[in-house]
JSON list of C-alpha atoms in Angstrom, two decimals:
[
{"chain": "Y", "resi": 212, "resn": "ALA", "atom": "CA", "xyz": [46.83, -18.97, -7.17]},
{"chain": "Y", "resi": 213, "resn": "THR", "atom": "CA", "xyz": [47.65, -19.19, -10.94]},
{"chain": "Y", "resi": 214, "resn": "PHE", "atom": "CA", "xyz": [44.34, -20.29, -11.43]},
{"chain": "Y", "resi": 215, "resn": "ILE", "atom": "CA", "xyz": [42.28, -18.22, -9.74]},
{"chain": "Y", "resi": 216, "resn": "ASP", "atom": "CA", "xyz": [44.46, -14.92, -11.08]},
{"chain": "Y", "resi": 217, "resn": "GLY", "atom": "CA", "xyz": [43.73, -15.98, -14.67]},
{"chain": "Y", "resi": 218, "resn": "VAL", "atom": "CA", "xyz": [39.96, -16.98, -14.17]},
{"chain": "Y", "resi": 219, "resn": "ALA", "atom": "CA", "xyz": [38.90, -13.77, -12.05]},
{"chain": "Y", "resi": 220, "resn": "LYS", "atom": "CA", "xyz": [41.09, -11.02, -13.46]},
{"chain": "Y", "resi": 221, "resn": "ASN", "atom": "CA", "xyz": [39.53, -8.34, -11.19]},
{"chain": "Y", "resi": 222, "resn": "LYS", "atom": "CA", "xyz": [37.41, -7.95, -8.09]},
{"chain": "Y", "resi": 223, "resn": "LYS", "atom": "CA", "xyz": [34.18, -7.97, -9.81]},
{"chain": "Y", "resi": 224, "resn": "GLU", "atom": "CA", "xyz": [35.00, -11.30, -11.81]},
{"chain": "Y", "resi": 225, "resn": "LEU", "atom": "CA", "xyz": [36.15, -12.85, -8.45]},
{"chain": "Y", "resi": 226, "resn": "TYR", "atom": "CA", "xyz": [33.19, -12.06, -6.55]},
{"chain": "Y", "resi": 227, "resn": "ASP", "atom": "CA", "xyz": [31.06, -13.29, -9.30]},
{"chain": "Y", "resi": 228, "resn": "LEU", "atom": "CA", "xyz": [32.48, -16.50, -9.24]},
{"chain": "Y", "resi": 229, "resn": "MET", "atom": "CA", "xyz": [32.58, -16.81, -5.71]},
{"chain": "Y", "resi": 230, "resn": "LEU", "atom": "CA", "xyz": [28.68, -16.43, -5.54]},
{"chain": "Y", "resi": 231, "resn": "ALA", "atom": "CA", "xyz": [28.58, -18.95, -8.59]},
{"chain": "Y", "resi": 232, "resn": "ALA", "atom": "CA", "xyz": [30.54, -21.24, -6.86]},
{"chain": "Y", "resi": 233, "resn": "HIS", "atom": "CA", "xyz": [28.40, -20.89, -3.74]},
{"chain": "Y", "resi": 234, "resn": "TYR", "atom": "CA", "xyz": [24.85, -21.22, -5.76]},
{"chain": "Y", "resi": 235, "resn": "LEU", "atom": "CA", "xyz": [26.40, -24.38, -7.02]},
{"chain": "Y", "resi": 236, "resn": "ASP", "atom": "CA", "xyz": [28.12, -25.88, -3.74]},
{"chain": "Y", "resi": 237, "resn": "ILE", "atom": "CA", "xyz": [31.12, -25.97, -5.31]},
{"chain": "Y", "resi": 238, "resn": "LYS", "atom": "CA", "xyz": [33.28, -26.00, -1.89]},
{"chain": "Y", "resi": 239, "resn": "PRO", "atom": "CA", "xyz": [36.82, -26.38, -3.15]},
{"chain": "Y", "resi": 240, "resn": "LEU", "atom": "CA", "xyz": [35.99, -23.29, -5.44]},
{"chain": "Y", "resi": 241, "resn": "LEU", "atom": "CA", "xyz": [34.61, -21.17, -3.02]},
{"chain": "Y", "resi": 242, "resn": "MET", "atom": "CA", "xyz": [37.42, -21.87, -0.49]},
{"chain": "Y", "resi": 243, "resn": "LEU", "atom": "CA", "xyz": [39.80, -20.68, -3.59]},
{"chain": "Y", "resi": 244, "resn": "CYS", "atom": "CA", "xyz": [37.74, -17.55, -3.94]},
{"chain": "Y", "resi": 245, "resn": "CYS", "atom": "CA", "xyz": [37.60, -16.67, -0.21]},
{"chain": "Y", "resi": 246, "resn": "ALA", "atom": "CA", "xyz": [41.21, -17.64, 0.04]},
{"chain": "Y", "resi": 247, "resn": "ARG", "atom": "CA", "xyz": [42.23, -15.20, -2.69]},
{"chain": "Y", "resi": 248, "resn": "THR", "atom": "CA", "xyz": [39.65, -12.52, -1.39]},
{"chain": "Y", "resi": 249, "resn": "ALA", "atom": "CA", "xyz": [41.92, -12.73, 2.01]},
{"chain": "Y", "resi": 250, "resn": "ALA", "atom": "CA", "xyz": [45.22, -12.45, 0.50]},
{"chain": "Y", "resi": 251, "resn": "PHE", "atom": "CA", "xyz": [43.84, -9.31, -1.24]},
{"chain": "Y", "resi": 252, "resn": "ILE", "atom": "CA", "xyz": [42.32, -7.47, 2.11]},
{"chain": "Y", "resi": 253, "resn": "LYS", "atom": "CA", "xyz": [44.98, -8.99, 4.38]},
{"chain": "Y", "resi": 254, "resn": "ASP", "atom": "CA", "xyz": [47.47, -5.64, 4.26]},
{"chain": "Y", "resi": 255, "resn": "LEU", "atom": "CA", "xyz": [44.55, -2.97, 4.07]},
{"chain": "Y", "resi": 256, "resn": "SER", "atom": "CA", "xyz": [43.14, -1.05, 6.97]},
{"chain": "Y", "resi": 257, "resn": "PHE", "atom": "CA", "xyz": [39.60, -0.99, 7.95]},
{"chain": "Y", "resi": 258, "resn": "ASP", "atom": "CA", "xyz": [38.69, 1.90, 6.13]},
{"chain": "Y", "resi": 259, "resn": "GLU", "atom": "CA", "xyz": [40.41, 0.37, 2.95]},
{"chain": "Y", "resi": 260, "resn": "ILE", "atom": "CA", "xyz": [38.81, -3.14, 3.28]},
{"chain": "Y", "resi": 261, "resn": "GLU", "atom": "CA", "xyz": [35.52, -1.23, 3.50]},
{"chain": "Y", "resi": 262, "resn": "ASP", "atom": "CA", "xyz": [36.47, 0.38, 0.13]},
{"chain": "Y", "resi": 263, "resn": "ALA", "atom": "CA", "xyz": [37.29, -2.84, -1.37]},
{"chain": "Y", "resi": 264, "resn": "LEU", "atom": "CA", "xyz": [34.70, -4.84, -0.32]},
{"chain": "Y", "resi": 265, "resn": "ASP", "atom": "CA", "xyz": [32.17, -2.16, -1.04]},
{"chain": "Y", "resi": 266, "resn": "PHE", "atom": "CA", "xyz": [30.56, -2.51, 2.13]},
{"chain": "Y", "resi": 267, "resn": "ARG", "atom": "CA", "xyz": [27.54, 0.03, 2.93]},
{"chain": "Y", "resi": 268, "resn": "SER", "atom": "CA", "xyz": [26.15, 2.19, 5.60]},
{"chain": "Y", "resi": 269, "resn": "PRO", "atom": "CA", "xyz": [23.58, 0.78, 7.86]},
{"chain": "Y", "resi": 270, "resn": "GLU", "atom": "CA", "xyz": [21.65, 3.46, 6.03]},
{"chain": "Y", "resi": 271, "resn": "GLU", "atom": "CA", "xyz": [22.28, 2.20, 2.83]},
{"chain": "Y", "resi": 272, "resn": "ILE", "atom": "CA", "xyz": [21.84, -1.54, 3.76]},
{"chain": "Y", "resi": 273, "resn": "ALA", "atom": "CA", "xyz": [17.95, -0.59, 5.11]},
{"chain": "Y", "resi": 274, "resn": "GLU", "atom": "CA", "xyz": [17.20, 1.47, 1.96]},
{"chain": "Y", "resi": 275, "resn": "ALA", "atom": "CA", "xyz": [18.28, -1.28, -0.24]},
{"chain": "Y", "resi": 276, "resn": "MET", "atom": "CA", "xyz": [16.48, -4.20, 2.15]},
{"chain": "Y", "resi": 277, "resn": "LYS", "atom": "CA", "xyz": [13.17, -1.72, 1.84]},
{"chain": "Y", "resi": 278, "resn": "ALA", "atom": "CA", "xyz": [13.60, -1.28, -1.90]},
{"chain": "Y", "resi": 279, "resn": "SER", "atom": "CA", "xyz": [13.63, -4.84, -2.34]},
{"chain": "Y", "resi": 280, "resn": "GLY", "atom": "CA", "xyz": [10.99, -6.15, 0.08]},
{"chain": "Y", "resi": 281, "resn": "LYS", "atom": "CA", "xyz": [13.55, -7.67, 2.57]},
{"chain": "Y", "resi": 282, "resn": "ALA", "atom": "CA", "xyz": [12.86, -5.24, 5.20]},
{"chain": "Y", "resi": 283, "resn": "ASP", "atom": "CA", "xyz": [9.15, -6.58, 5.62]},
{"chain": "Y", "resi": 284, "resn": "GLU", "atom": "CA", "xyz": [10.29, -9.81, 5.79]},
{"chain": "Y", "resi": 285, "resn": "ALA", "atom": "CA", "xyz": [13.01, -9.06, 8.40]},
{"chain": "Y", "resi": 286, "resn": "ASP", "atom": "CA", "xyz": [10.36, -7.12, 10.30]},
{"chain": "Y", "resi": 287, "resn": "LYS", "atom": "CA", "xyz": [8.02, -9.93, 10.46]},
{"chain": "Y", "resi": 288, "resn": "LYS", "atom": "CA", "xyz": [10.36, -12.35, 11.49]},
{"chain": "Y", "resi": 289, "resn": "GLY", "atom": "CA", "xyz": [11.76, -9.73, 14.15]},
{"chain": "Y", "resi": 290, "resn": "GLU", "atom": "CA", "xyz": [7.78, -9.99, 15.30]},
{"chain": "Y", "resi": 291, "resn": "ALA", "atom": "CA", "xyz": [7.59, -13.58, 15.14]},
{"chain": "Y", "resi": 292, "resn": "ASP", "atom": "CA", "xyz": [10.96, -14.20, 17.16]},
{"chain": "Y", "resi": 293, "resn": "ASP", "atom": "CA", "xyz": [9.49, -11.32, 19.55]},
{"chain": "Y", "resi": 294, "resn": "LYS", "atom": "CA", "xyz": [6.51, -13.21, 20.02]},
{"chain": "Y", "resi": 295, "resn": "LYS", "atom": "CA", "xyz": [7.83, -16.48, 20.69]},
{"chain": "Y", "resi": 296, "resn": "GLY", "atom": "CA", "xyz": [9.84, -14.84, 23.20]},
{"chain": "Y", "resi": 297, "resn": "GLU", "atom": "CA", "xyz": [7.04, -13.70, 24.74]},
{"chain": "Y", "resi": 298, "resn": "ASP", "atom": "CA", "xyz": [5.62, -17.16, 24.78]},
{"chain": "Y", "resi": 299, "resn": "ASP", "atom": "CA", "xyz": [8.49, -18.26, 26.32]},
{"chain": "Y", "resi": 300, "resn": "ASP", "atom": "CA", "xyz": [8.79, -15.69, 28.99]},
{"chain": "Y", "resi": 301, "resn": "LYS", "atom": "CA", "xyz": [5.19, -16.89, 30.01]},
{"chain": "Y", "resi": 302, "resn": "LYS", "atom": "CA", "xyz": [5.60, -20.38, 30.24]},
{"chain": "Y", "resi": 303, "resn": "GLU", "atom": "CA", "xyz": [9.01, -19.75, 32.65]},
{"chain": "Y", "resi": 304, "resn": "ASP", "atom": "CA", "xyz": [6.51, -17.35, 34.98]},
{"chain": "Y", "resi": 305, "resn": "ILE", "atom": "CA", "xyz": [3.81, -20.23, 34.94]},
{"chain": "Y", "resi": 306, "resn": "ALA", "atom": "CA", "xyz": [6.16, -22.54, 36.11]},
{"chain": "Y", "resi": 307, "resn": "ASP", "atom": "CA", "xyz": [7.93, -20.28, 38.78]},
{"chain": "Y", "resi": 308, "resn": "LYS", "atom": "CA", "xyz": [4.82, -19.93, 40.09]},
{"chain": "Y", "resi": 309, "resn": "LYS", "atom": "CA", "xyz": [3.86, -23.92, 40.28]},
{"chain": "Y", "resi": 310, "resn": "GLU", "atom": "CA", "xyz": [7.49, -24.25, 42.30]},
{"chain": "Y", "resi": 311, "resn": "ASP", "atom": "CA", "xyz": [6.25, -21.66, 44.65]},
{"chain": "Y", "resi": 312, "resn": "GLU", "atom": "CA", "xyz": [3.44, -23.12, 45.32]}
]
């Protein structure tokens, strides 16, 4: 705890360190950052946790995704998943018809 408190002096530094540890695949450092974050929020109410972790409303998330182009990617993925589900349903219907014969 002394190390992480000395390196990450505030919330932003802690989150930046956590992202770097994740990106560089340094699991022990990532776990240390996660443990520090958990200790920080363990006694907070839900509203306080939202504020502390800078959670956004669903509308803000959708707006940010749209601005970054991620919304289009998510829509395309959703359409592909829907098509796959429809194809699976058709296969099941064909299998059911064969069983009935």
